[in-house]
Coordinates of C-alpha atoms and ligand atoms in Angstrom, one line a residue:
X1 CA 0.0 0.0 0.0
X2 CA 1.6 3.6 -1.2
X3 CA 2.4 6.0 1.7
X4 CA 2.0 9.8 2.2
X5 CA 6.2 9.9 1.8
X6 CA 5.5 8.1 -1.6
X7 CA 2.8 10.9 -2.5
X8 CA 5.2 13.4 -1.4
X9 CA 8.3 12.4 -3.6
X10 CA 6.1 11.9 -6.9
X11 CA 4.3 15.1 -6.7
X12 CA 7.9 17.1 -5.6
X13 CA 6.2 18.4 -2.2
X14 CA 6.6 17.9 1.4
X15 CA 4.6 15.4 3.2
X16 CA 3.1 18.0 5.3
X17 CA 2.1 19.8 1.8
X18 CA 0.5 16.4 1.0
X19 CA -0.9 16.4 4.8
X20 CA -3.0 20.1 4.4
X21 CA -4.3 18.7 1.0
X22 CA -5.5 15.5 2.3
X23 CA -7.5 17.0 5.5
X24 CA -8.2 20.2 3.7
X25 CA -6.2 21.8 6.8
X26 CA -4.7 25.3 5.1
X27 CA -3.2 26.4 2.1
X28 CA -1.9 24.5 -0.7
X29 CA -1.0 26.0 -4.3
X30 CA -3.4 24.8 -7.3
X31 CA -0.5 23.3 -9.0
X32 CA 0.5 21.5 -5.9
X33 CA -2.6 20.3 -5.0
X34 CA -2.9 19.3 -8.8
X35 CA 0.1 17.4 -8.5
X36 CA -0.9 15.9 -5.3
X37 CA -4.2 14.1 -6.6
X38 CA -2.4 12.9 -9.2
X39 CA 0.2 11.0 -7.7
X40 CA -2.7 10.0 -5.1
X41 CA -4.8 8.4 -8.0
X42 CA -1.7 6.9 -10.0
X43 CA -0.4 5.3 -6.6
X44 CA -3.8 4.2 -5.6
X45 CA -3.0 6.1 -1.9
X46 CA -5.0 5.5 0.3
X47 CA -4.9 7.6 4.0
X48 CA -5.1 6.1 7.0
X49 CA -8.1 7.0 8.4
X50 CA -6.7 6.1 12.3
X51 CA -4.0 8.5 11.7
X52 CA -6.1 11.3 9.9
X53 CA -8.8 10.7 12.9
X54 CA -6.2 11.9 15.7
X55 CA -5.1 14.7 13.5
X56 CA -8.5 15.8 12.8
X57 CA -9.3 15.0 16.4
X58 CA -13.1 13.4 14.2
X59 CA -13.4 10.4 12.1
X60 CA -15.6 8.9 9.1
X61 CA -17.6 7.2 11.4
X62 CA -20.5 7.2 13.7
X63 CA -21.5 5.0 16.7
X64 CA -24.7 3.4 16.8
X65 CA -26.3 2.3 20.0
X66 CA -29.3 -0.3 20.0
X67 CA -30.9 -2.3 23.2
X68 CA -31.0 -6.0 21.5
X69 CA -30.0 -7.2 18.1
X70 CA -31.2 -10.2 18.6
X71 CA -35.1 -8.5 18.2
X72 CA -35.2 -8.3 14.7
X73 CA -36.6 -4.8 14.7
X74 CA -33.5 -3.5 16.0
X75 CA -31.5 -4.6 12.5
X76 CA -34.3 -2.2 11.0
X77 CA -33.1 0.8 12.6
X78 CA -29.8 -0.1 11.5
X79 CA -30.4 -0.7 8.3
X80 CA -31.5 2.8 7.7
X81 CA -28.8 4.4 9.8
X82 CA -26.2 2.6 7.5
X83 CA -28.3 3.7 4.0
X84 CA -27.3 7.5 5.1
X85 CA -24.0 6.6 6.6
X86 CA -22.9 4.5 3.2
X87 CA -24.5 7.8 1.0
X88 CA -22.0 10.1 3.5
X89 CA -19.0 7.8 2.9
X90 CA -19.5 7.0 6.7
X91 CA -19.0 4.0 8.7
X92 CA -20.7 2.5 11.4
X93 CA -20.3 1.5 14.7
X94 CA -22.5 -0.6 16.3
X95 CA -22.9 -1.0 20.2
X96 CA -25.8 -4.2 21.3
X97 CA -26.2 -2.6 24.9
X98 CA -28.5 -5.5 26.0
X99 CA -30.2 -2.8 28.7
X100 CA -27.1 -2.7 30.4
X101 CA -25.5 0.6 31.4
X102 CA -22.1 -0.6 32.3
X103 CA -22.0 -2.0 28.4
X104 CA -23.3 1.1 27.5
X105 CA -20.8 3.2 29.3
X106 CA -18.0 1.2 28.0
X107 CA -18.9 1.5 24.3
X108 CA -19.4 5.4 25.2
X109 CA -15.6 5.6 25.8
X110 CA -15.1 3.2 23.2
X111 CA -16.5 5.5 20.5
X112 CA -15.0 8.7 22.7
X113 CA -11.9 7.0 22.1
X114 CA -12.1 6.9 18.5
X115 CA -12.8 10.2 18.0
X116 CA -16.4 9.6 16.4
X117 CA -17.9 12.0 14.5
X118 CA -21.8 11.1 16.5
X119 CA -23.5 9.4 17.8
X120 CA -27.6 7.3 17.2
X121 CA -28.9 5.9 20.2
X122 CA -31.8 3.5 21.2
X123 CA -30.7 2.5 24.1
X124 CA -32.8 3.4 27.5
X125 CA -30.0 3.4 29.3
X126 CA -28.3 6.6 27.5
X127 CA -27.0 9.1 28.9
X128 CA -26.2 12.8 27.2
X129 CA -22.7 12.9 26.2
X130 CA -21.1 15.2 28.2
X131 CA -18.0 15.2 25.1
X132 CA -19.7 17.4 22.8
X133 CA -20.0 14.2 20.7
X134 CA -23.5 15.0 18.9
X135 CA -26.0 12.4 19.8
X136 CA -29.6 12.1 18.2
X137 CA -31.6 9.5 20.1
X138 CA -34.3 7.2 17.8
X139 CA -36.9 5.4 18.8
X140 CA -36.0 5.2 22.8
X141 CA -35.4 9.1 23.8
X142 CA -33.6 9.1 27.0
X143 CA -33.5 13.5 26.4
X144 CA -36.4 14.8 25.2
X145 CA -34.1 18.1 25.0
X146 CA -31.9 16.4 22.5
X147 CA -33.2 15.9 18.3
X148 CA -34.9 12.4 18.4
X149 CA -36.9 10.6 15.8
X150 CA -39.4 8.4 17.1
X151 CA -43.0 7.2 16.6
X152 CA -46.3 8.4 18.6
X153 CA -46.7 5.3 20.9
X154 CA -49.3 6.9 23.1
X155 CA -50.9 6.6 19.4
X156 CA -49.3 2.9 19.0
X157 CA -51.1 2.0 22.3
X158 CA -54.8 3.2 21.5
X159 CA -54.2 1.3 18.2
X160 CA -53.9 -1.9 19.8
X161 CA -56.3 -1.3 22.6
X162 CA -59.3 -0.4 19.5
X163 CA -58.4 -2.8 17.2
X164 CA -58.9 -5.6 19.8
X165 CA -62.5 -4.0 21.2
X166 CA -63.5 -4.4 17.6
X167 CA -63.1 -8.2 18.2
X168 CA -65.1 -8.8 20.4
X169 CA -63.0 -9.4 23.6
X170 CA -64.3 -11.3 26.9
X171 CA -61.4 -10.3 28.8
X172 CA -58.3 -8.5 28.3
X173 CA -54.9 -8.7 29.2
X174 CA -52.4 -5.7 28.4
X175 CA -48.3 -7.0 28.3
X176 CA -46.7 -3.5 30.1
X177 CA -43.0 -3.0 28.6
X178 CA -40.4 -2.2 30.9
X179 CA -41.6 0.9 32.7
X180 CA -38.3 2.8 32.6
X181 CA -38.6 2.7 29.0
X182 CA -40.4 5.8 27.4
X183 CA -42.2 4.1 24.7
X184 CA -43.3 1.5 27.2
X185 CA -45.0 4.3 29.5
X186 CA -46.4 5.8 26.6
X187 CA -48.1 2.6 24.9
X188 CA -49.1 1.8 28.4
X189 CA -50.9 4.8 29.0
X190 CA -52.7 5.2 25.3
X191 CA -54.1 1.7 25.6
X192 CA -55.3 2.4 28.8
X193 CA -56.9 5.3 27.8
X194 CA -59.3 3.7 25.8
X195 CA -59.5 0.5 28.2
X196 CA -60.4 3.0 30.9
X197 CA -63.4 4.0 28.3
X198 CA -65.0 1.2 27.1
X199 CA -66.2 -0.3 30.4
X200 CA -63.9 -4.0 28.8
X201 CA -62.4 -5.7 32.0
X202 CA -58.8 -5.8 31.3
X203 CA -55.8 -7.2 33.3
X204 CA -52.1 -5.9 33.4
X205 CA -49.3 -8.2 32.9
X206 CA -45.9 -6.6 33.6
X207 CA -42.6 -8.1 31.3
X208 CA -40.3 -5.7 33.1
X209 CA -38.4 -6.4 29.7
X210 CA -38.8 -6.4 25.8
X211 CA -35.1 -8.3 25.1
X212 CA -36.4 -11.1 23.1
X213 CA -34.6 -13.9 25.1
X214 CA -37.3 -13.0 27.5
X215 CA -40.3 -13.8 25.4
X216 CA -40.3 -17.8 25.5
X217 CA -40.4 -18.0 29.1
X218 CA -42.7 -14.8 29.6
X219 CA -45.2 -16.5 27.2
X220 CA -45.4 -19.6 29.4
X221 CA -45.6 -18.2 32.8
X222 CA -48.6 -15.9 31.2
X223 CA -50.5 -18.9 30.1
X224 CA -49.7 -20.6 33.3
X225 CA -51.3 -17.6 35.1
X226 CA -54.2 -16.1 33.1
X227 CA -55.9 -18.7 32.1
X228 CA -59.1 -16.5 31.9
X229 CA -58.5 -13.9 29.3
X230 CA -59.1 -13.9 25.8
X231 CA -57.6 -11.1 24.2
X232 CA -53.7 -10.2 24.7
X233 CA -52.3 -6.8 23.9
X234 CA -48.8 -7.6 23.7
X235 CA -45.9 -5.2 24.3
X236 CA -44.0 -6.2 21.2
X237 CA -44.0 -9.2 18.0
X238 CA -41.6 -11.4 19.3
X239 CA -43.7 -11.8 22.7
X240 CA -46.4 -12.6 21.2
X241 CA -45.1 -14.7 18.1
X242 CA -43.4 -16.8 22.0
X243 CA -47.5 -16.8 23.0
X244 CA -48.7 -18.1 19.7
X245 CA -46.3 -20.8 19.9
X246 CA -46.9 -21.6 23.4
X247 CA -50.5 -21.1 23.5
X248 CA -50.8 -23.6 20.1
X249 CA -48.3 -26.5 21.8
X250 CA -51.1 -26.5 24.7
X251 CA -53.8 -27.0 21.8
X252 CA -55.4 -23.6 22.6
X253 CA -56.9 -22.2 19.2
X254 CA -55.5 -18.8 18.0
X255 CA -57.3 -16.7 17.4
X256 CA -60.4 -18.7 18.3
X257 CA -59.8 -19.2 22.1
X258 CA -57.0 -16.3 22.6
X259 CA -56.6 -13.8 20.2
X260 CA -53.4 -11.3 19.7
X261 CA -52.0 -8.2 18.4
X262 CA -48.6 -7.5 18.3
X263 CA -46.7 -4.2 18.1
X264 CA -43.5 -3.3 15.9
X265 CA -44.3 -5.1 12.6
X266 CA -41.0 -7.5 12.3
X267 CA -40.1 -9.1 9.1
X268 CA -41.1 -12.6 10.6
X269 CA -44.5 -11.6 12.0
X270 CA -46.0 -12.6 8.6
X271 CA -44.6 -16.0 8.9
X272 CA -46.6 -17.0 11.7
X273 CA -49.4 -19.2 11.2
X274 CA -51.7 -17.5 12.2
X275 CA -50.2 -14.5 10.6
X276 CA -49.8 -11.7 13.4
X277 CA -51.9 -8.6 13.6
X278 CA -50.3 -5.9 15.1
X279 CA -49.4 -2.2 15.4
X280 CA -46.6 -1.6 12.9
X281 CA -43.7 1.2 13.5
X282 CA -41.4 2.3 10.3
X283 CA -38.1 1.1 12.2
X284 CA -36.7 1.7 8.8
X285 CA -37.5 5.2 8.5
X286 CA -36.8 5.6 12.0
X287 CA -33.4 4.9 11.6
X288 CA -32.9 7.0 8.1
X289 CA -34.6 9.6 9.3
X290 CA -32.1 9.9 12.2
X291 CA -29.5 9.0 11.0
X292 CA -30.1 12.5 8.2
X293 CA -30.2 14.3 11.4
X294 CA -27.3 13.8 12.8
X295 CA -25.2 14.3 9.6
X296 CA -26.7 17.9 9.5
X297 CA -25.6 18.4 12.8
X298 CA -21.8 16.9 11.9
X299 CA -21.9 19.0 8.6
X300 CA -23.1 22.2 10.7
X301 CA -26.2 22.6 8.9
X302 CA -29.5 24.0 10.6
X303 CA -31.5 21.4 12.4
X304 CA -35.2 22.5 12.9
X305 CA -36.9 19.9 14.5
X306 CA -36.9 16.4 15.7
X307 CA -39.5 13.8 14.2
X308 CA -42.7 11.9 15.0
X309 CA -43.6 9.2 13.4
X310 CA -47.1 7.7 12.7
X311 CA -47.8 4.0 13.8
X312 CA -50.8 2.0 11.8
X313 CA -52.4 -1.3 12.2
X314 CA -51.6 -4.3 9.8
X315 CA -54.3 -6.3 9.8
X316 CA -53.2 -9.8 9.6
X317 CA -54.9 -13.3 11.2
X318 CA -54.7 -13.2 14.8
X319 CA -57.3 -11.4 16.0
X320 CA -61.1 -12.9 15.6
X321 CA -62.8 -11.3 12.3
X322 CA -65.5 -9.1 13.2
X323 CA -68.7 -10.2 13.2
X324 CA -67.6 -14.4 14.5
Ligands
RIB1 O1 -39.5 -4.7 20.4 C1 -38.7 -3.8 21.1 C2 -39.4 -2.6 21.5 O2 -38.5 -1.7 22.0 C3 -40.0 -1.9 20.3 O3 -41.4 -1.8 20.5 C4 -39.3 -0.6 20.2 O4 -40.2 0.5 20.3 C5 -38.2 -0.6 21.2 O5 -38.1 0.5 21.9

């Protein structure tokens, strides 16, 4: 691989001439600079990002923090964050925090470290960099003060609480996401506040927890506990994709003795059988749309506002059709 010295010597300039051109870092003659790209192209020079980072005290890339990869709506997020990142010639650095702040805090550093240009965040557990790294929080917004893109789950959580009334419940029981989670409060409180309305006995079931290695053994201790209810709001696809499989290894019928909607819209909530109903949110979109804010802030341009995004029901096959 060619060298800055080897740039140097076939464009006749010092290395620190070949240095200011590189980083754009103060003045360099046309002819040089001329010179300069030329020999970079003909030697196929490429810089070394670690050293240009510490000169430049910033890097070509950004961190990304999620809660659990293993929940495939996570990779959703990601995926836009990395559409943006690829168009900025950015990469991407990806923290799985797993709800646990000490992880958190030691990818923080990790990222500090590495001079990162900024930083998306999902994770509950975040905390405002107190760097001046910029941080733009998606989904989860630990900072209400800080730009966010997220999606109206008060909205989200009267979405599943109607769609189920218009089934025909007997009796309810509403999953509660992990209550120091904002979008759990907030799907918590819209459901309720249409529950509270229609008069429909309804039952709380707190998860404490949306990490998907949680869901199989949630979905059996529910079952072994409510018995009773046959409508479940759940707090997100993969718990109750772990209920349908449960509830149909016990022989209970879905949707006919216990019907379900889900909430997040994951790429394998189709291949159910029965196909899962459930309150969908753009994760894509979430991410893109972020991941755009953040690279005006790194490029200095005007940020005006951060973004809510609109939830909507997908109809699918595991609630009762109305009118049965
Ligand atoms: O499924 C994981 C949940 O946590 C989603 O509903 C999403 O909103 C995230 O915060």
């Amino acid at each position: 691989m060619a060298t800055i010295r080897e740039v140097a010597d076939k464009a006749g300039v010092s290395v620190a001439t070949v240095s200011r051109a590189i980083n754009n870092s103060g003045y360099v003659g046309k002819e040089a600079k001329s010179k300069i790209m030329r020999a970079i192209k003909e030697l196929d020079y490429k810089p070394n990002e670690v050293a240009r980072s510490l000169y430049q005290k910033t890097s070509k890339m950004i961190g990304l923090l999620l809660p659990d990869i293993a929940n495939p709506f996570f990779p959703l997020i990601a995926k836009g964050v990395e559409d943006v990142a690829q168009e900025k010639g950015y990469m991407v650095l990806l923290g799985n925090v797993e709800g646990d702040s000490y992880r958190e805090q030691k990818y923080i550093d990790f990222f500090s470290q590495y001079n990162i240009s900024g930083v998306l965040s999902a994770s509950s557990e975040s905390q405002s960099f107190n760097n001046g790294i910029p941080i733009v929080f998606l989904d989860r917004v630990k900072d209400r003060e800080s730009f966010f893109v997220t999606v109206d789950h008060f909205k989200g959580g009267q979405l599943a609480a109607k769609t189920i009334l218009k089934s025909h419940p007997r009796k309810i029981l509403l999953m509660v996401g992990p209550r120091h989670v904002d979008v759990a409060v907030d799907r918590l409180q819209g459901a309720e506040s249409i529950l509270s309305e229609s008069q429909m006995d309804y039952v709380l079931f707190e998860t404490g927890t949306y990490q998907a290695d949680e869901a199989e053994k949630t979905a059996v201790k529910l079952l072994d506990n409510f018995d009773d209810v046959d409508s479940i709001i759940a707090n997100n696809d993969i718990f109750a994709l772990a209920i349908i499989k449960e509830a149909l290894k016990r022989g209970i019928k879905v949707p006919g003795d216990i019907q379900i909607i889900g909430y997040d819209n994951t790429p394998f909530s189709s291949f159910m059988n029965p196909q899962l109903t459930t309150v969908a949110q753009p994760g894509y979109e979430i991410g893109y749309e972020a991941s755009n804010i953040l690279f005006k802030i790194i490029d200095k341009e005007t940020v005006h506002q951060s973004i809510l995004l609109e939830p909507y029901v997908i109809e699918r096959e595991s609630l009762r059709k109305v009118g049965k």
